[in-house]
CSV table of C-alpha atoms in Angstrom, one decimal:
chain,number,residue,atom,x,y,z
A,16,MET,CA,-11.2,-4.3,24.5
A,17,ASP,CA,-7.7,-5.6,23.7
A,18,LYS,CA,-7.5,-8.4,21.3
A,19,ILE,CA,-7.4,-8.0,17.6
A,20,ILE,CA,-7.0,-10.2,14.6
A,21,PHE,CA,-6.0,-8.8,11.2
A,22,ILE,CA,-6.9,-11.0,8.2
A,23,LEU,CA,-5.5,-10.2,4.5
A,24,THR,CA,-5.4,-12.3,1.5
A,25,GLY,CA,-1.7,-12.7,1.5
A,26,LEU,CA,1.8,-11.5,3.0
A,27,ASP,CA,4.3,-10.5,0.5
A,28,TYR,CA,6.4,-7.1,0.0
A,29,ALA,CA,3.4,-4.8,-1.3
A,30,GLY,CA,1.9,-1.6,0.2
A,31,ALA,CA,-1.1,-3.0,1.7
A,32,GLU,CA,0.3,-5.8,3.5
A,33,ALA,CA,3.1,-3.1,4.7
A,34,GLN,CA,0.4,-1.3,6.3
A,35,VAL,CA,-1.3,-4.0,8.0
A,36,ILE,CA,2.1,-5.3,9.4
A,37,GLN,CA,2.9,-1.9,10.8
A,38,LEU,CA,-0.6,-1.6,12.2
A,39,ALA,CA,-0.5,-4.8,14.0
A,40,ILE,CA,3.2,-3.9,15.5
A,41,GLY,CA,2.0,-0.6,16.6
A,42,LEU,CA,-1.1,-2.1,18.3
A,43,GLN,CA,1.0,-4.8,19.9
A,44,LEU,CA,3.2,-2.2,21.3
A,45,ARG,CA,0.4,-0.1,22.8
A,46,GLY,CA,-0.6,-3.2,24.8
A,47,TRP,CA,-3.1,-5.1,22.5
A,48,LEU,CA,-3.0,-8.9,21.8
A,49,VAL,CA,-2.7,-9.3,18.0
A,50,GLN,CA,-3.0,-12.2,15.7
A,51,VAL,CA,-2.5,-12.2,11.7
A,52,ILE,CA,-4.0,-14.4,9.5
A,53,SER,CA,-3.0,-14.9,5.8
A,54,MET,CA,-5.5,-16.8,3.3
A,55,ILE,CA,-2.5,-18.2,1.1
A,56,LYS,CA,0.9,-18.9,2.6
A,57,PRO,CA,2.7,-15.9,3.5
A,58,THR,CA,6.1,-15.3,1.7
A,59,ALA,CA,7.3,-11.9,3.7
A,60,TYR,CA,7.4,-10.7,7.1
A,61,VAL,CA,7.2,-14.0,8.8
A,62,GLU,CA,10.4,-13.5,10.6
A,63,GLU,CA,9.5,-10.0,11.4
A,64,LEU,CA,6.3,-11.0,13.4
A,65,ASP,CA,7.8,-13.8,15.2
A,66,GLU,CA,10.3,-11.8,16.4
A,67,LEU,CA,8.0,-9.4,18.2
A,68,GLY,CA,6.0,-12.5,19.3
A,69,ILE,CA,2.9,-11.8,16.9
A,70,GLU,CA,1.1,-15.2,16.1
A,71,LEU,CA,0.8,-15.7,12.2
A,72,PHE,CA,-1.6,-18.3,10.8
A,73,THR,CA,-2.3,-19.3,7.4
A,74,LEU,CA,-5.5,-21.0,5.9
A,75,ASN,CA,-3.3,-22.4,3.4
A,76,MET,CA,-5.5,-21.5,0.4
A,77,LYS,CA,-4.4,-21.6,-3.1
A,78,LYS,CA,-4.3,-18.4,-5.0
A,79,GLY,CA,-7.1,-17.9,-7.2
A,80,ILE,CA,-9.1,-21.1,-6.2
A,81,PRO,CA,-12.0,-20.5,-3.9
A,82,ASP,CA,-11.8,-23.0,-0.8
A,83,PRO,CA,-15.1,-23.1,1.4
A,84,ARG,CA,-13.1,-25.3,3.8
A,85,ALA,CA,-11.3,-21.9,4.9
A,86,ILE,CA,-14.7,-20.7,6.5
A,87,ASN,CA,-14.1,-23.5,9.0
A,88,LYS,CA,-10.7,-23.0,9.4
A,89,LEU,CA,-10.9,-19.1,10.2
A,90,LYS,CA,-13.9,-20.0,12.4
A,91,GLN,CA,-11.8,-22.1,14.6
A,92,ILE,CA,-9.1,-19.5,14.9
A,93,ILE,CA,-11.4,-16.9,15.8
A,94,GLN,CA,-13.4,-19.1,18.5
A,95,LYS,CA,-10.0,-20.1,20.1
A,96,PHE,CA,-8.6,-16.6,20.2
A,97,ASN,CA,-12.0,-14.9,21.0
A,98,PRO,CA,-11.0,-11.3,19.6
A,99,ASP,CA,-12.7,-8.1,20.3
A,100,ILE,CA,-12.1,-6.8,16.7
A,101,VAL,CA,-11.7,-8.5,13.5
A,102,HIS,CA,-10.4,-6.4,10.7
A,103,SER,CA,-9.8,-7.7,7.5
A,104,HIS,CA,-8.0,-6.0,4.4
A,105,MET,CA,-8.8,-6.3,0.8
A,106,ILE,CA,-11.6,-7.8,-1.2
A,107,HIS,CA,-10.9,-11.7,-0.8
A,108,ALA,CA,-10.4,-11.3,3.1
A,109,ASN,CA,-13.3,-8.8,3.4
A,110,ILE,CA,-15.5,-11.4,2.0
A,111,LEU,CA,-14.4,-14.2,4.0
A,112,ALA,CA,-14.5,-12.6,6.9
A,113,ARG,CA,-18.3,-11.4,6.2
A,114,VAL,CA,-19.2,-14.9,5.5
A,115,THR,CA,-17.5,-16.4,8.1
A,116,ARG,CA,-19.1,-14.2,10.8
A,117,VAL,CA,-22.3,-16.1,9.9
A,118,PHE,CA,-21.1,-19.4,11.7
A,119,VAL,CA,-19.0,-17.5,14.8
A,120,LYS,CA,-19.3,-14.7,17.2
A,121,ILE,CA,-17.3,-11.8,16.2
A,122,PRO,CA,-18.1,-8.7,18.4
A,123,VAL,CA,-16.9,-6.0,15.9
A,124,LEU,CA,-15.8,-6.7,12.1
A,125,VAL,CA,-14.0,-3.8,10.0
A,126,SER,CA,-13.3,-4.5,6.3
A,127,THR,CA,-10.8,-2.4,4.9
A,128,ALA,CA,-10.4,-1.7,1.1
A,129,HIS,CA,-6.9,-0.5,-0.4
A,130,SER,CA,-7.9,0.6,-3.8
A,131,ASN,CA,-10.4,2.3,-6.1
A,132,ASN,CA,-10.6,-1.0,-8.3
A,133,GLU,CA,-10.8,-4.2,-6.4
A,134,GLY,CA,-12.3,-5.6,-9.5
A,135,GLY,CA,-15.5,-5.6,-11.7
A,136,LYS,CA,-19.2,-5.7,-10.9
A,137,THR,CA,-19.3,-9.2,-9.4
A,138,ARG,CA,-17.2,-8.1,-6.6
A,139,MET,CA,-18.9,-5.0,-6.1
A,140,LEU,CA,-22.3,-7.1,-5.7
A,141,LEU,CA,-20.7,-9.2,-3.4
A,142,TYR,CA,-19.6,-6.1,-1.1
A,143,ARG,CA,-23.3,-5.1,-1.2
A,144,ALA,CA,-24.5,-8.3,-0.5
A,145,THR,CA,-22.6,-8.9,2.6
A,146,ASP,CA,-22.5,-5.2,3.8
A,147,SER,CA,-24.7,-6.1,6.6
A,148,LEU,CA,-22.1,-8.5,8.0
A,149,CYS,CA,-19.8,-5.5,9.1
A,150,GLU,CA,-20.0,-2.5,11.2
A,151,ILE,CA,-18.1,-0.5,8.6
A,152,THR,CA,-16.0,-0.4,5.6
A,153,THR,CA,-13.0,1.9,5.4
A,154,ASN,CA,-10.5,2.7,2.2
A,155,VAL,CA,-7.5,4.4,2.0
A,156,SER,CA,-8.1,7.3,0.1
A,157,GLN,CA,-11.0,9.7,-0.4
A,158,ASP,CA,-11.1,9.2,-4.3
A,159,ALA,CA,-11.7,5.2,-3.3
A,160,VAL,CA,-14.2,6.0,-0.7
A,161,GLN,CA,-16.4,8.2,-3.4
A,162,SER,CA,-15.7,5.0,-6.0
A,163,TYR,CA,-17.2,2.6,-3.9
A,164,ILE,CA,-20.2,4.7,-2.9
A,165,GLN,CA,-20.8,5.6,-6.7
A,166,LYS,CA,-20.4,1.7,-7.5
A,167,LYS,CA,-22.7,0.8,-4.5
A,168,ALA,CA,-20.6,-1.3,-3.1
A,169,CYS,CA,-21.2,0.3,0.3
A,170,PRO,CA,-23.9,2.9,1.5
A,171,ALA,CA,-22.2,6.1,2.3
A,172,ASN,CA,-23.0,6.1,5.9
A,173,LYS,CA,-21.2,2.8,6.3
A,174,ILE,CA,-17.8,3.7,4.7
A,175,MET,CA,-15.3,6.2,5.6
A,176,PHE,CA,-11.9,7.3,4.8
A,177,VAL,CA,-9.1,6.0,6.8
A,178,PRO,CA,-5.4,6.9,5.2
A,179,ASN,CA,-2.4,4.7,5.3
A,180,GLY,CA,0.4,5.7,7.7
A,181,ILE,CA,4.1,5.9,7.5
A,182,ASN,CA,6.8,5.4,9.9
A,183,LEU,CA,8.7,8.6,9.6
A,184,LYS,CA,11.8,7.3,11.5
A,185,GLN,CA,12.6,5.0,8.9
A,186,PHE,CA,12.8,7.4,6.1
A,187,ASN,CA,15.2,10.1,6.8
A,188,LYS,CA,17.5,12.0,4.3
A,189,ASN,CA,21.1,10.5,4.6
A,190,GLU,CA,24.0,11.6,2.5
A,191,GLN,CA,26.0,8.6,3.3
A,192,ASP,CA,23.5,6.1,1.6
A,193,TYR,CA,23.6,8.4,-1.5
A,194,THR,CA,27.4,7.6,-1.7
A,195,ASP,CA,27.2,4.0,-0.6
A,196,ILE,CA,24.2,2.7,-2.7
A,197,ARG,CA,25.3,4.5,-5.9
A,198,SER,CA,28.9,3.0,-5.5
A,199,GLU,CA,27.3,-0.5,-4.8
A,200,LEU,CA,25.1,-0.1,-8.1
A,201,GLY,CA,27.7,1.6,-10.2
A,202,LEU,CA,26.1,4.6,-10.4
A,203,LYS,CA,27.9,8.2,-10.8
A,204,ASP,CA,26.4,11.4,-11.1
A,205,GLU,CA,23.7,10.6,-13.4
A,206,PHE,CA,19.9,11.6,-12.7
A,207,VAL,CA,18.6,8.4,-10.9
A,208,TRP,CA,14.6,7.8,-11.1
A,209,LEU,CA,13.4,5.2,-8.7
A,210,ALA,CA,10.2,3.3,-9.1
A,211,VAL,CA,9.0,0.7,-6.9
A,212,GLY,CA,6.5,-1.8,-7.1
A,213,ARG,CA,5.1,-5.3,-8.3
A,214,LEU,CA,5.8,-6.1,-12.0
A,215,VAL,CA,2.2,-6.3,-12.7
A,216,GLU,CA,-0.2,-4.9,-15.4
A,217,VAL,CA,-1.9,-2.4,-13.0
A,218,LYS,CA,1.6,-0.6,-12.4
A,219,ASP,CA,2.0,-0.4,-16.1
A,220,TYR,CA,5.9,-0.3,-16.2
A,221,HIS,CA,5.4,-0.6,-20.1
A,222,THR,CA,4.4,2.9,-20.3
A,223,LEU,CA,7.1,4.0,-18.0
A,224,VAL,CA,10.0,2.3,-19.9
A,225,THR,CA,8.5,3.9,-23.0
A,226,ALA,CA,8.4,7.2,-21.5
A,227,PHE,CA,11.9,7.0,-19.9
A,228,SER,CA,13.3,5.7,-23.3
A,229,GLU,CA,12.1,9.1,-24.9
A,230,ILE,CA,13.9,11.0,-22.2
A,231,VAL,CA,17.1,9.1,-22.9
A,232,LYS,CA,17.1,10.2,-26.5
A,233,ARG,CA,17.4,13.6,-25.4
A,234,ASN,CA,19.8,13.0,-22.2
A,235,SER,CA,21.8,9.9,-21.7
A,236,HIS,CA,22.9,11.0,-18.4
A,237,CYS,CA,20.2,9.3,-16.5
A,238,ARG,CA,19.1,6.1,-15.0
A,239,LEU,CA,16.0,4.3,-14.1
A,240,ILE,CA,16.3,1.8,-11.4
A,241,ILE,CA,13.1,-0.5,-10.9
A,242,VAL,CA,12.5,-2.4,-7.4
A,243,GLY,CA,10.1,-5.1,-7.2
A,244,GLU,CA,9.2,-8.6,-8.8
A,245,GLY,CA,6.1,-9.8,-10.4
A,246,ILE,CA,4.8,-12.1,-13.3
A,247,LEU,CA,5.7,-9.4,-16.0
A,248,ARG,CA,9.7,-9.2,-15.2
A,249,ALA,CA,10.9,-11.4,-18.0
A,250,THR,CA,8.5,-9.3,-20.5
A,251,LEU,CA,9.6,-5.9,-19.3
A,252,GLU,CA,13.3,-7.1,-19.4
A,253,ALA,CA,12.8,-8.1,-23.0
A,254,TYR,CA,11.1,-4.8,-24.1
A,255,VAL,CA,14.0,-2.8,-22.4
A,256,ARG,CA,16.4,-5.0,-24.5
A,257,SER,CA,14.4,-4.4,-27.6
A,258,LEU,CA,14.9,-0.9,-26.9
A,259,HIS,CA,18.4,-0.9,-26.3
A,260,MET,CA,17.9,0.4,-23.0
A,261,GLU,CA,19.9,-2.0,-20.8
A,262,ASN,CA,22.5,0.4,-19.8
A,263,HIS,CA,19.7,2.9,-18.6
A,264,ILE,CA,17.3,0.5,-16.8
A,265,LYS,CA,18.2,-1.7,-14.1
A,266,PHE,CA,16.0,-4.4,-12.4
A,267,LEU,CA,17.0,-4.9,-8.7
A,268,GLY,CA,14.0,-7.5,-7.7
A,269,ILE,CA,12.9,-7.4,-4.0
A,270,ARG,CA,15.2,-5.3,-1.8
A,271,LYS,CA,14.6,-4.9,1.9
A,272,ASP,CA,16.7,-1.4,2.0
A,273,ILE,CA,14.0,0.9,0.4
A,274,PRO,CA,15.0,3.8,2.4
A,275,ARG,CA,18.4,3.6,1.4
A,276,LEU,CA,17.5,3.2,-2.2
A,277,MET,CA,15.6,6.2,-2.0
A,278,ASN,CA,18.4,8.4,-0.4
A,279,ALA,CA,20.4,7.6,-3.2
A,280,SER,CA,17.6,8.9,-6.0
A,281,ASP,CA,17.1,12.1,-7.4
A,282,ALA,CA,13.2,11.7,-7.9
A,283,PHE,CA,10.8,9.0,-7.5
A,284,VAL,CA,8.1,7.9,-10.5
A,285,ILE,CA,4.9,5.7,-10.3
A,286,SER,CA,3.0,4.8,-13.4
A,287,SER,CA,-0.1,3.0,-12.3
A,288,ILE,CA,-3.2,2.6,-14.1
A,289,TRP,CA,-5.2,2.7,-11.0
A,290,GLU,CA,-4.1,3.2,-7.1
A,291,GLY,CA,-5.7,3.2,-3.5
A,292,MET,CA,-2.9,5.2,-1.3
A,293,PRO,CA,0.2,3.8,-2.5
A,294,MET,CA,2.8,3.5,0.5
A,295,VAL,CA,5.7,3.9,-2.0
A,296,LEU,CA,4.4,7.8,-2.5
A,297,LEU,CA,4.1,8.4,1.4
A,298,GLU,CA,7.8,6.6,1.7
A,299,ALA,CA,9.0,8.8,-1.1
A,300,SER,CA,7.6,12.0,0.3
A,301,ALA,CA,9.2,11.3,3.7
A,302,SER,CA,12.5,10.5,2.1
A,303,GLU,CA,12.4,14.2,0.6
A,304,LEU,CA,12.0,12.9,-3.0
A,305,PRO,CA,10.2,15.1,-5.5
A,306,MET,CA,7.8,12.9,-7.4
A,307,VAL,CA,6.1,12.2,-10.6
A,308,ALA,CA,2.8,10.0,-10.4
A,309,THR,CA,-0.1,9.2,-12.7
A,310,ASP,CA,-3.3,11.2,-11.5
A,311,VAL,CA,-5.3,8.1,-10.6
A,312,GLY,CA,-6.7,7.0,-7.1
A,313,GLY,CA,-5.1,8.3,-4.1
A,314,ASN,CA,-1.8,9.6,-5.9
A,315,GLY,CA,-3.2,13.0,-6.3
A,316,GLU,CA,-4.0,13.4,-2.7
A,317,VAL,CA,-0.1,12.8,-1.8
A,318,VAL,CA,1.6,14.6,-4.9
A,319,GLU,CA,0.8,18.2,-4.8
A,320,GLU,CA,1.0,19.6,-8.2
A,321,GLU,CA,4.1,21.9,-8.5
A,322,VAL,CA,4.7,21.6,-4.9
A,323,SER,CA,6.0,18.3,-4.4
A,324,GLY,CA,6.0,16.7,-7.6
A,325,TYR,CA,3.8,16.5,-11.0
A,326,LEU,CA,0.9,14.6,-11.9
A,327,ALA,CA,0.7,12.8,-15.4
A,328,ARG,CA,-2.1,11.3,-17.4
A,329,PRO,CA,-2.4,7.3,-17.1
A,330,ILE,CA,-1.4,5.3,-19.8
A,331,ASP,CA,0.3,8.2,-21.7
A,332,ALA,CA,3.5,7.8,-22.1
A,333,PRO,CA,4.4,11.0,-24.0
A,334,ASP,CA,2.9,13.1,-20.8
A,335,LEU,CA,4.6,10.9,-18.5
A,336,SER,CA,7.8,11.8,-20.4
A,337,GLN,CA,7.2,15.4,-20.4
A,338,LYS,CA,6.4,15.5,-16.7
A,339,MET,CA,9.5,13.6,-16.1
A,340,GLN,CA,11.7,15.8,-18.1
A,341,LYS,CA,10.1,18.8,-16.3
A,342,MET,CA,11.3,17.2,-13.3
A,343,MET,CA,14.8,16.8,-14.4
A,344,SER,CA,15.0,20.6,-16.0
A,345,LEU,CA,14.7,21.7,-12.3
A,346,THR,CA,17.8,22.8,-10.5
A,347,LYS,CA,19.0,20.8,-7.4
A,348,GLU,CA,17.9,23.3,-5.1
A,349,GLU,CA,14.3,23.5,-6.8
A,350,ARG,CA,13.8,19.7,-6.4
A,351,THR,CA,15.1,20.0,-2.5
A,352,VAL,CA,12.6,22.3,-2.0
A,353,MET,CA,9.9,20.0,-3.7
A,354,GLY,CA,11.3,17.2,-1.3
A,355,LYS,CA,11.0,18.9,1.7
A,356,LYS,CA,7.4,20.3,1.0
A,357,GLY,CA,6.6,16.6,0.3
A,358,ARG,CA,7.8,15.4,3.8
A,359,GLU,CA,6.3,18.2,5.7
A,360,PHE,CA,2.8,17.1,4.0
A,361,VAL,CA,3.3,13.4,5.2
A,362,LEU,CA,4.4,14.5,8.6
A,363,ALA,CA,1.1,16.5,9.0
A,364,LYS,CA,-1.1,13.6,7.7
A,365,TYR,CA,0.1,10.3,7.6
A,366,ASP,CA,2.5,9.7,10.7
A,367,ILE,CA,1.6,6.0,11.6
A,368,ASN,CA,1.4,6.9,15.2
A,369,ALA,CA,-1.6,9.1,14.4
A,370,ILE,CA,-3.1,6.8,12.2
A,371,ILE,CA,-3.0,4.1,14.9
A,372,LEU,CA,-4.4,6.5,17.5
A,373,ARG,CA,-7.3,7.0,15.0
A,374,TRP,CA,-7.8,3.5,14.6
A,375,GLU,CA,-8.1,2.8,18.2
A,376,SER,CA,-10.8,5.3,18.4
A,377,ILE,CA,-12.7,4.0,15.5
A,378,TYR,CA,-12.4,0.5,17.3
A,379,SER,CA,-13.4,1.8,20.4
A,380,ASP,CA,-16.7,3.6,19.2
A,381,LEU,CA,-17.7,0.6,17.4
A,382,PHE,CA,-17.2,-1.5,20.2
A,383,LYS,CA,-19.2,0.8,22.4
A,384,THR,CA,-21.9,1.0,20.1
A,385,LYS,CA,-22.3,-2.8,19.5
A,386,ALA,CA,-22.1,-3.4,23.4
A,387,GLN,CA,-25.1,-0.7,23.7
A,388,ASP,CA,-27.2,-2.3,21.1
A,389,ARG,CA,-26.9,-5.6,22.5
A,390,GLU,CA,-27.7,-4.2,25.9
A,391,VAL,CA,-31.0,-2.5,24.3
A,392,GLU,CA,-31.9,-5.9,22.9
A,393,ARG,CA,-31.4,-7.7,26.1
A,394,VAL,CA,-33.5,-5.0,28.1
A,395,ASN,CA,-36.4,-5.5,25.4
């Protein structure tokens, strides 16, 4: 057992994609032969995978447009590589991999969801209808696992919790970054909030901007830095202008120096309506940043209330604002203690090396069980 294919919907700079890339790289370094397949044309990690010698394929699908031809394309890639494990990620790739299995031999198929909300009833019915075509479904938070059981997307005996992992070596407290990045961005001694994520509806930046604008009315000595791109950027920038907050909220777009930006910030905030297990919260914890997060999905599994941060109600600007103000009212020493608690927590539970070993154990158990089942069938 040494060949694996990862299939995912697309490759851009988002949490689920980052996790798949870390798994692919980690397994390759441990001696696996790894391929990555993106259903739509990838827009990130292409050079990184190429430099490491990991083959990347695309099915060249169009976003939002079903294309049955993708089944045959995927079938051909699988036949040529002949993997021991196929591991799909996110709803579209999970369903595609399961359907494709009808037409090609796949020794073990693992499906991973990355949220407690991948869509409505139709998608949950698709999961249920194709469940027999995979060995196991996993999700990235305990909350999400329970949600999928309740929605009857997966039976309780065929779904398990496997958390995201983080490379802790990439995220360390660095005082030089604090000075350099603040100088680059024109920041002085203001209290700096950092938010990282796609500018899409689920991240609910509208509520965050509203909450932060209320803080500025009481304390103008603060900034909100938003990192990410998405279809709502122009709308959000217009909303910021309507509130006359241009001097307090800065949009940076895509950045590849997230660890340095975290080192230059005083606290992290995430305002999502729903989540799985946000990589950015693990990264903020590893960077010793105290956090304010909406209490959805796996957020509450990472942010320990009053220990490493505060939890706020989703879609509730007054509550989010109150929790952010509570954070700002702490002394620097109190926030430092919170940050250190956060790093200790992720070190104990979310180190990527431990997560990769766990995946190897899962793959091995499934592969052996499948081989034993085939042997029983042959004997009978």
